[in-house]
Tab-separated table of C-alpha atoms in Angstrom:
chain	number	residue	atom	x	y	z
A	54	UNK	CA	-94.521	121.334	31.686
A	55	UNK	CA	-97.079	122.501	29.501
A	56	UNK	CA	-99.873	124.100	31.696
A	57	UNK	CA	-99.097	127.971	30.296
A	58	UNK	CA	-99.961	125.992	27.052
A	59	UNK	CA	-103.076	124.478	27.335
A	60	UNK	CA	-104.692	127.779	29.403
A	61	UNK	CA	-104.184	129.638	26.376
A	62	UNK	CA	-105.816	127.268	24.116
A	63	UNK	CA	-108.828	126.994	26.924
A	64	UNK	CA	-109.197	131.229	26.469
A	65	UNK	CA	-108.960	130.873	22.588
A	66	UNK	CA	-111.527	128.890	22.365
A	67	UNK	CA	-113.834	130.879	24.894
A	68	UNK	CA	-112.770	134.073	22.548
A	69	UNK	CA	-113.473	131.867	19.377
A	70	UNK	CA	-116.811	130.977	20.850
A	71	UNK	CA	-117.201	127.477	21.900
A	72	UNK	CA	-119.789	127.115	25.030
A	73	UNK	CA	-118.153	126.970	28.421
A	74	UNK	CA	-117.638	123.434	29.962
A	75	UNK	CA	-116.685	121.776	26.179
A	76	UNK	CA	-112.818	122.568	27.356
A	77	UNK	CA	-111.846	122.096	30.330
A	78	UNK	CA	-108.472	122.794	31.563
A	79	UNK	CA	-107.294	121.496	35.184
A	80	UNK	CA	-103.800	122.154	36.337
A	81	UNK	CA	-102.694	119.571	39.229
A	82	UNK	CA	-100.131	117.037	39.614
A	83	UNK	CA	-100.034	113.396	38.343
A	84	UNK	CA	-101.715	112.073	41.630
A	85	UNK	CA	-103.514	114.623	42.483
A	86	UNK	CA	-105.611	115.023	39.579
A	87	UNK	CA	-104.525	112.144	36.288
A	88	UNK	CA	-105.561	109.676	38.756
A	89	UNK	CA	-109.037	110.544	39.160
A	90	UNK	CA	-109.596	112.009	35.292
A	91	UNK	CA	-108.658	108.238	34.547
A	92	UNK	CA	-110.636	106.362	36.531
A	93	UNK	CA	-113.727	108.849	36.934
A	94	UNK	CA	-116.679	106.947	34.885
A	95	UNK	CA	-117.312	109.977	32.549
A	96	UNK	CA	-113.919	110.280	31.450
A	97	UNK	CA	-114.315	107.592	28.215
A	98	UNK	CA	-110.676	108.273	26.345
A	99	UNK	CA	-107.076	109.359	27.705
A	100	UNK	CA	-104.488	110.285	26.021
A	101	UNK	CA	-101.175	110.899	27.458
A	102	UNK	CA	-97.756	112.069	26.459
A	103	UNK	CA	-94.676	111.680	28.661
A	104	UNK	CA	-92.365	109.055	29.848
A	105	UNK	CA	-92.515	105.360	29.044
A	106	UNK	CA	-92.677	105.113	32.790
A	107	UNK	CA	-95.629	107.040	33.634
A	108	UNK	CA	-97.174	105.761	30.177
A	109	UNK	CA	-96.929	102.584	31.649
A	110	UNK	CA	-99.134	103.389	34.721
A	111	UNK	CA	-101.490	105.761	32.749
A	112	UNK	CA	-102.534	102.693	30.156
A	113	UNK	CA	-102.770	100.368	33.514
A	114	UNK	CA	-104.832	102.363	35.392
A	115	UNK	CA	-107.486	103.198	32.534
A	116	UNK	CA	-108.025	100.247	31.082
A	117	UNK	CA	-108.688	98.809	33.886
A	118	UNK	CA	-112.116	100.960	33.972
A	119	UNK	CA	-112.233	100.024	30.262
A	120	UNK	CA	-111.130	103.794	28.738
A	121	UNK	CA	-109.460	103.637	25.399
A	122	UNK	CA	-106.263	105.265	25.756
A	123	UNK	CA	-103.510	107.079	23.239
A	124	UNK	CA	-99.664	107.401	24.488
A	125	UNK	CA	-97.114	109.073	23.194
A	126	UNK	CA	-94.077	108.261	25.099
A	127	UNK	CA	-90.151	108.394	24.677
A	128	UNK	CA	-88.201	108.486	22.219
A	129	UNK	CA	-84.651	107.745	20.975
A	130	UNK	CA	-84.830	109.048	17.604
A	131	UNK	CA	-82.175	108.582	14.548
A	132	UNK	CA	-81.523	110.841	11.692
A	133	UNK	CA	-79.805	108.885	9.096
A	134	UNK	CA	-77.431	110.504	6.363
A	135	UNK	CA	-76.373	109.164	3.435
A	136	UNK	CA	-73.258	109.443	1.464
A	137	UNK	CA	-73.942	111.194	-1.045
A	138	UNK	CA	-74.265	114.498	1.103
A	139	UNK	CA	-71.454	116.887	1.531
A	140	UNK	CA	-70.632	117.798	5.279
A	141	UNK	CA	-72.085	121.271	5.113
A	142	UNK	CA	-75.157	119.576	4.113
A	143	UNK	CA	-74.636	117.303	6.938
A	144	UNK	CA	-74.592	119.704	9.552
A	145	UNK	CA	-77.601	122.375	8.399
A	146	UNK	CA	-79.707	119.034	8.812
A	147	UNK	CA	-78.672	117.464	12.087
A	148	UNK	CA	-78.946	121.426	13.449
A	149	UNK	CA	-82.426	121.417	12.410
A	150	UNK	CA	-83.066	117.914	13.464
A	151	UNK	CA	-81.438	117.263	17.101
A	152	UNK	CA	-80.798	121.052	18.574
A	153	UNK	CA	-84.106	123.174	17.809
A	154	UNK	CA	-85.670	124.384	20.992
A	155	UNK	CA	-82.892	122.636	22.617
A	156	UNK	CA	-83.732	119.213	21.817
A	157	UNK	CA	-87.036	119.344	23.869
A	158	UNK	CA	-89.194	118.068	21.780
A	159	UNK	CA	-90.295	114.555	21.732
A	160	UNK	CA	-89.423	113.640	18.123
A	161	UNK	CA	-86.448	115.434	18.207
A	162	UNK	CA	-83.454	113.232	16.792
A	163	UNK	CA	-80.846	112.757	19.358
A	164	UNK	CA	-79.227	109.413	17.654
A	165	UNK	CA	-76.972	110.572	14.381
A	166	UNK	CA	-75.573	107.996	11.695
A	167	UNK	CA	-73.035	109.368	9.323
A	168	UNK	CA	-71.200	107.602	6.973
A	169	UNK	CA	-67.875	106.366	8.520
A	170	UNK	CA	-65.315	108.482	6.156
A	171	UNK	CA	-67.118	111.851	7.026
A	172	UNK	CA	-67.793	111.574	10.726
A	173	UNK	CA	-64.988	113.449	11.877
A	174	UNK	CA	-65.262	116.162	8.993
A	175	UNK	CA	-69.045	116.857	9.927
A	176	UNK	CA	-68.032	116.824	13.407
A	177	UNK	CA	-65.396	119.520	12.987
A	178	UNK	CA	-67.743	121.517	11.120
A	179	UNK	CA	-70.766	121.204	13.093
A	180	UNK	CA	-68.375	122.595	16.077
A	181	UNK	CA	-67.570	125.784	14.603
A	182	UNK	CA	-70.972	126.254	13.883
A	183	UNK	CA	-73.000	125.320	17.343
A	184	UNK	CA	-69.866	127.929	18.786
A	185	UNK	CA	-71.912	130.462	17.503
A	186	UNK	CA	-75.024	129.255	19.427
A	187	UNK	CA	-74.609	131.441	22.270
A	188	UNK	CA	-77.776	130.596	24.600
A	189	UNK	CA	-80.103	133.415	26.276
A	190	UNK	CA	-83.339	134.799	26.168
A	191	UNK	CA	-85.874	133.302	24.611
A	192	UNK	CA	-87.721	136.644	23.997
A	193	UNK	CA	-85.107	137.745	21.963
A	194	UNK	CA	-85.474	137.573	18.672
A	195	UNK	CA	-81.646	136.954	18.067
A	196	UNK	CA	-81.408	134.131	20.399
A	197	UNK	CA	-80.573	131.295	18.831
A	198	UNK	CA	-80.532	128.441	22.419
A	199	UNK	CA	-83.147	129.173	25.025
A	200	UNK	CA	-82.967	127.352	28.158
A	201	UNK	CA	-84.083	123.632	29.523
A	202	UNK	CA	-87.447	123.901	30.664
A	203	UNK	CA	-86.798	123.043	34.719
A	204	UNK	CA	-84.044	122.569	36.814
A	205	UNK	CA	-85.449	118.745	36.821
A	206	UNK	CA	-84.322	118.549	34.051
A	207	UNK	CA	-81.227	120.425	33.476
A	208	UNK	CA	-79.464	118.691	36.325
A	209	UNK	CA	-80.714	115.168	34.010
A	210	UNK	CA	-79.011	115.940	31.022
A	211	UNK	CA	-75.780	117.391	33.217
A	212	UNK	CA	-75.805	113.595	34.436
A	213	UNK	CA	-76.294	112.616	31.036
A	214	UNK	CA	-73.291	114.173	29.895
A	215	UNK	CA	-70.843	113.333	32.736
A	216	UNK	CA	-72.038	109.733	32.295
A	217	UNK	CA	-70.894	109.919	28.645
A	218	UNK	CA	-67.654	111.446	29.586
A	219	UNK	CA	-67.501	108.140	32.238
A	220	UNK	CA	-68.028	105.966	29.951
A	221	UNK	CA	-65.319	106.945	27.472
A	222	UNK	CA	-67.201	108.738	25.030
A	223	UNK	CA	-65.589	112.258	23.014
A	224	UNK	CA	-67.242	115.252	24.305
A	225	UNK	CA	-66.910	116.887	20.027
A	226	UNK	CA	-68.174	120.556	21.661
A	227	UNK	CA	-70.552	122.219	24.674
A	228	UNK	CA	-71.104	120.009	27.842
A	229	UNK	CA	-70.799	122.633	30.354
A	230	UNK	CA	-73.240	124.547	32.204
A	231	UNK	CA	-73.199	128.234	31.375
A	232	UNK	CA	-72.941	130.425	34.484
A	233	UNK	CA	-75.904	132.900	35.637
A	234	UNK	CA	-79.225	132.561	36.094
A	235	UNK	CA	-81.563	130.409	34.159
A	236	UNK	CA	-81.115	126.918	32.941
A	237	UNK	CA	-78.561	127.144	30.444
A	238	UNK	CA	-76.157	124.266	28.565
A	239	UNK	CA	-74.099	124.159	25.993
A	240	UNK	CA	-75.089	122.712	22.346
A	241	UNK	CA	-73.198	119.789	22.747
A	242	UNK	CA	-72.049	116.820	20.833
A	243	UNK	CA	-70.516	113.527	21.285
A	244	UNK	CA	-68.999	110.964	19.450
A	245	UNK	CA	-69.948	107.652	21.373
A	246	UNK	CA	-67.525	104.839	21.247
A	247	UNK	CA	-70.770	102.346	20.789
A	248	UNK	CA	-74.019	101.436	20.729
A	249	UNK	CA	-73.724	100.297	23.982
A	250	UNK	CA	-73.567	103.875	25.511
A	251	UNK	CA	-75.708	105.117	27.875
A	252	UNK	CA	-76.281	108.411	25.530
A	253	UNK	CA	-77.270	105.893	22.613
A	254	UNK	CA	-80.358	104.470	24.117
A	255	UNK	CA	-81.524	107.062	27.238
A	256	UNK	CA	-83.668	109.674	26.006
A	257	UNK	CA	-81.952	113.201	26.338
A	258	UNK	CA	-84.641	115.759	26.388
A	259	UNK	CA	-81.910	118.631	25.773
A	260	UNK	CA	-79.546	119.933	23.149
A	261	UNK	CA	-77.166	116.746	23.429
A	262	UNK	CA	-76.901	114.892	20.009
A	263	UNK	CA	-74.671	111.778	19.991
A	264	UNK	CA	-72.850	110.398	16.607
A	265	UNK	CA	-71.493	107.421	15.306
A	266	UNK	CA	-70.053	106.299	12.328
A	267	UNK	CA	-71.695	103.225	9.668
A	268	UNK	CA	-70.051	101.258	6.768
A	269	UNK	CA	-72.991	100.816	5.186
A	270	UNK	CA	-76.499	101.702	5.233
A	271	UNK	CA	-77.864	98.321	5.849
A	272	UNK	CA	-75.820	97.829	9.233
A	273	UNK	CA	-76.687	101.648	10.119
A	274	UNK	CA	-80.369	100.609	9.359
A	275	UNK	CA	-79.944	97.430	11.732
A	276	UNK	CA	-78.894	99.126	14.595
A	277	UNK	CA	-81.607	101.695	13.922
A	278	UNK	CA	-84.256	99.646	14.270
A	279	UNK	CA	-82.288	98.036	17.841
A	280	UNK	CA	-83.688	100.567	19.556
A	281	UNK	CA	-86.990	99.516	22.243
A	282	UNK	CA	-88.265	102.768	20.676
A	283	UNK	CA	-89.887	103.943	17.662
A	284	UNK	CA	-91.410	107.444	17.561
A	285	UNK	CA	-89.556	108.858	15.048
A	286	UNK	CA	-86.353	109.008	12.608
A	287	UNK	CA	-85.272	111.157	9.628
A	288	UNK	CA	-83.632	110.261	6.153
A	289	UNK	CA	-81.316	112.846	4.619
A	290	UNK	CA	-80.221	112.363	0.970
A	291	UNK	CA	-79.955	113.918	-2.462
A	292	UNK	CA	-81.478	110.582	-4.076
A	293	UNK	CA	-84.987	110.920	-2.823
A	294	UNK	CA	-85.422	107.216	-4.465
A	295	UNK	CA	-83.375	105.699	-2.251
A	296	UNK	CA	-84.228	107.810	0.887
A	297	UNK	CA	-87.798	106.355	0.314
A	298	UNK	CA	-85.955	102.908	0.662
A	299	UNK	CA	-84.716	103.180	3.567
A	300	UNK	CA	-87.199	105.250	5.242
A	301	UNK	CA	-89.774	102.131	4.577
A	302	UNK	CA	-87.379	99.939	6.297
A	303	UNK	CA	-87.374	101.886	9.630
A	304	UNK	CA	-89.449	101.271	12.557
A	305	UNK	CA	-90.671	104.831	13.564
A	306	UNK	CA	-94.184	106.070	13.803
A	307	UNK	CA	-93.031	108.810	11.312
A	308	UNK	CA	-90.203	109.253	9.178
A	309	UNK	CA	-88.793	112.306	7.541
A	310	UNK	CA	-87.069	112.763	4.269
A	311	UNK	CA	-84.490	115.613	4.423
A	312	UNK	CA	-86.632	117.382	7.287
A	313	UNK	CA	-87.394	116.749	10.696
A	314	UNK	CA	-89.619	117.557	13.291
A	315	UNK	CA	-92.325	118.903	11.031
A	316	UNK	CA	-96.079	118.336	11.973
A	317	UNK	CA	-98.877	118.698	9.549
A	318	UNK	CA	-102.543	118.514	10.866
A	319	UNK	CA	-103.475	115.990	8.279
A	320	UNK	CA	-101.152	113.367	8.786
A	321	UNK	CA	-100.878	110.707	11.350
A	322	UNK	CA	-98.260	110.945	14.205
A	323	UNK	CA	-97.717	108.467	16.952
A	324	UNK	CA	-94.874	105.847	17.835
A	325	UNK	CA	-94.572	102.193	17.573
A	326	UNK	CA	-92.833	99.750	20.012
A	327	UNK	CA	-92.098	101.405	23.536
A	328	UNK	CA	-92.816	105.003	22.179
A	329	UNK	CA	-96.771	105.035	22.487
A	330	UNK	CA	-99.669	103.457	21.020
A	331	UNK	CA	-102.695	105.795	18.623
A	332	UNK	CA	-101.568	108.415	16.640
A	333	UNK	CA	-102.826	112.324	16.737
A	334	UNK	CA	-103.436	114.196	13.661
A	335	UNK	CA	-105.392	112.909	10.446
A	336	UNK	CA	-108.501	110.493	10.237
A	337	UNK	CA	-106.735	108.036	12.767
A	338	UNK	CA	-106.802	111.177	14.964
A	339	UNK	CA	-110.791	111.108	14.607
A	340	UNK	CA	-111.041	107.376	14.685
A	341	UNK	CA	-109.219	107.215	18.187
A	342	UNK	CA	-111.600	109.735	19.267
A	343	UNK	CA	-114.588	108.239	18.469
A	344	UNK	CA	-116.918	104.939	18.636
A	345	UNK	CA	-118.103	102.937	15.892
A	346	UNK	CA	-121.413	101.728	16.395
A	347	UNK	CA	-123.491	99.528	14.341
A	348	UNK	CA	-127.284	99.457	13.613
A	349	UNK	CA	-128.800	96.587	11.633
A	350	UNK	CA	-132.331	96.186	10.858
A	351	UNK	CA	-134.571	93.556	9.161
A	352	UNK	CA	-137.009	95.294	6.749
């Protein structure tokens, strides 16, 4: 639901000066106008983000007219904290990792693991705090939770949540719909009883973080990498040394240490496993984007 998006990037570059016809912006839906972009024989590259699903069909109907192709896909993504952080630290990173623009963002993290003796601590803090996350208009500045993009959706991540409370996991805070107009929720989190939980391995899309607690950071890592996905995770720790350990040993496109979701033009993002394959941003950017061709001669 990004068409807004891309029509202002098609007038910037009109007011920037690049020739009409080098962007071209088309608004349609998937059938009516994907299908033919990916199988029309000028169209050489696609690149896609959205569901594994749709992924799926996008890579099968472009290559086969032979058109490279770069997904970025779904997500399940894990912040991982380590011990040595105190519970206030905790919480100011897995607010900034799993509830900013209300967890719609593809690399948001939406899978928390927290050391075993503080989960309960961090979850009684991280309460009072998201209780102060009153939701409303985006266009004002003290707004803190904007809405879900669609009522598509908002009524997903409603499911979502009554599915967790179905399956026996602790609804910590939020959960409910807020009344009025406008797609609203509740920050919420949940403490899942499992791995096996539905919230645990279906992507969210919303401000819905689940937790559960590890004994130590090698089973945490484990069940980490478990996932189908890998788009993205996060490391949080005041021994950047060790951080960097464990952040090598996770399967994610990109991995964080003591941030998340932060982009920078020069460096490679993209997933691995069922998140995508080609990254955007950096010299693999350029590489996916273009054809090497070789010329030899005999002189």
């Amino acid at each position: 639901y990004t068409p807004l998006t891309l029509l202002r990037v098609a007038e910037l570059a009109k007011a920037v000066g690049i020739p009409d016809g080098v962007i071209n912006v088309v608004n349609g839906t998937g059938g009516e106008i994907a299908q033919r972009l990916m199988t029309h024989p000028a169209c050489a590259k696609v690149s896609f983000t959205g569901s594994v699903a749709t992924g799926e069909k996008v890579q099968q109907s472009a290559c086969a007219s032979g058109k490279r192709v770069t997904l970025e896909l779904g997500g399940k993504n894990a912040a991982l904290f380590l011990d040595d952080l105190t519970p206030e630290a905790m919480v100011n990173g897995i607010i900034e990792a799993g509830y900013l623009n209300q967890g719609q963002i593809c690399a948001a993290a939406e899978r928390f693991y927290l050391p075993q003796g503080k989960l309960d601590a961090v979850l009684a803090l991280l309460k009072d705090k998201l209780s102060a996350f009153a939701p409303g208009s985006p266009l004002d500045e003290q707004t803190l939770m904007g809405p879900l993009a669609n009522r598509q959706q908002y009524e997903k991540v409603l499911k979502l949540i009554q599915t967790a409370r179905d399956e026996g996991d602790t609804i910590v805070c939020g959960g409910e719909a807020l009344p009025g107009e406008g797609y609203f929720l509740q920050p919420t989190a949940v403490k899942v009883r499992s791995e096996e939980s539905t919230l645990m391995r279906e992507e969210t899309f919303g401000p819905v973080c689940s937790f559960i607690g590890y004994r130590s950071e090698e089973e945490a890592l484990a069940r980490i990498n478990a996932s189908p996905y890998g788009l993205a995770a996060s490391v949080w720790s005041d021994n950047i040394r060790q951080a960097l350990r464990y952040s090598e040993a996770i399967d994610a496109g990109i991995v964080w240490v003591n941030m998340h979701t932060f982009l920078d033009p020069a460096v490679p993002f993209g997933g691995m496993k069922g998140s995508g394959i080609g990254r955007e941003f950096g010299s693999a950017f350029i590489d996916d984007y273009t054809e090497l061709k070789s010329v030899m001669v005999r002189y």
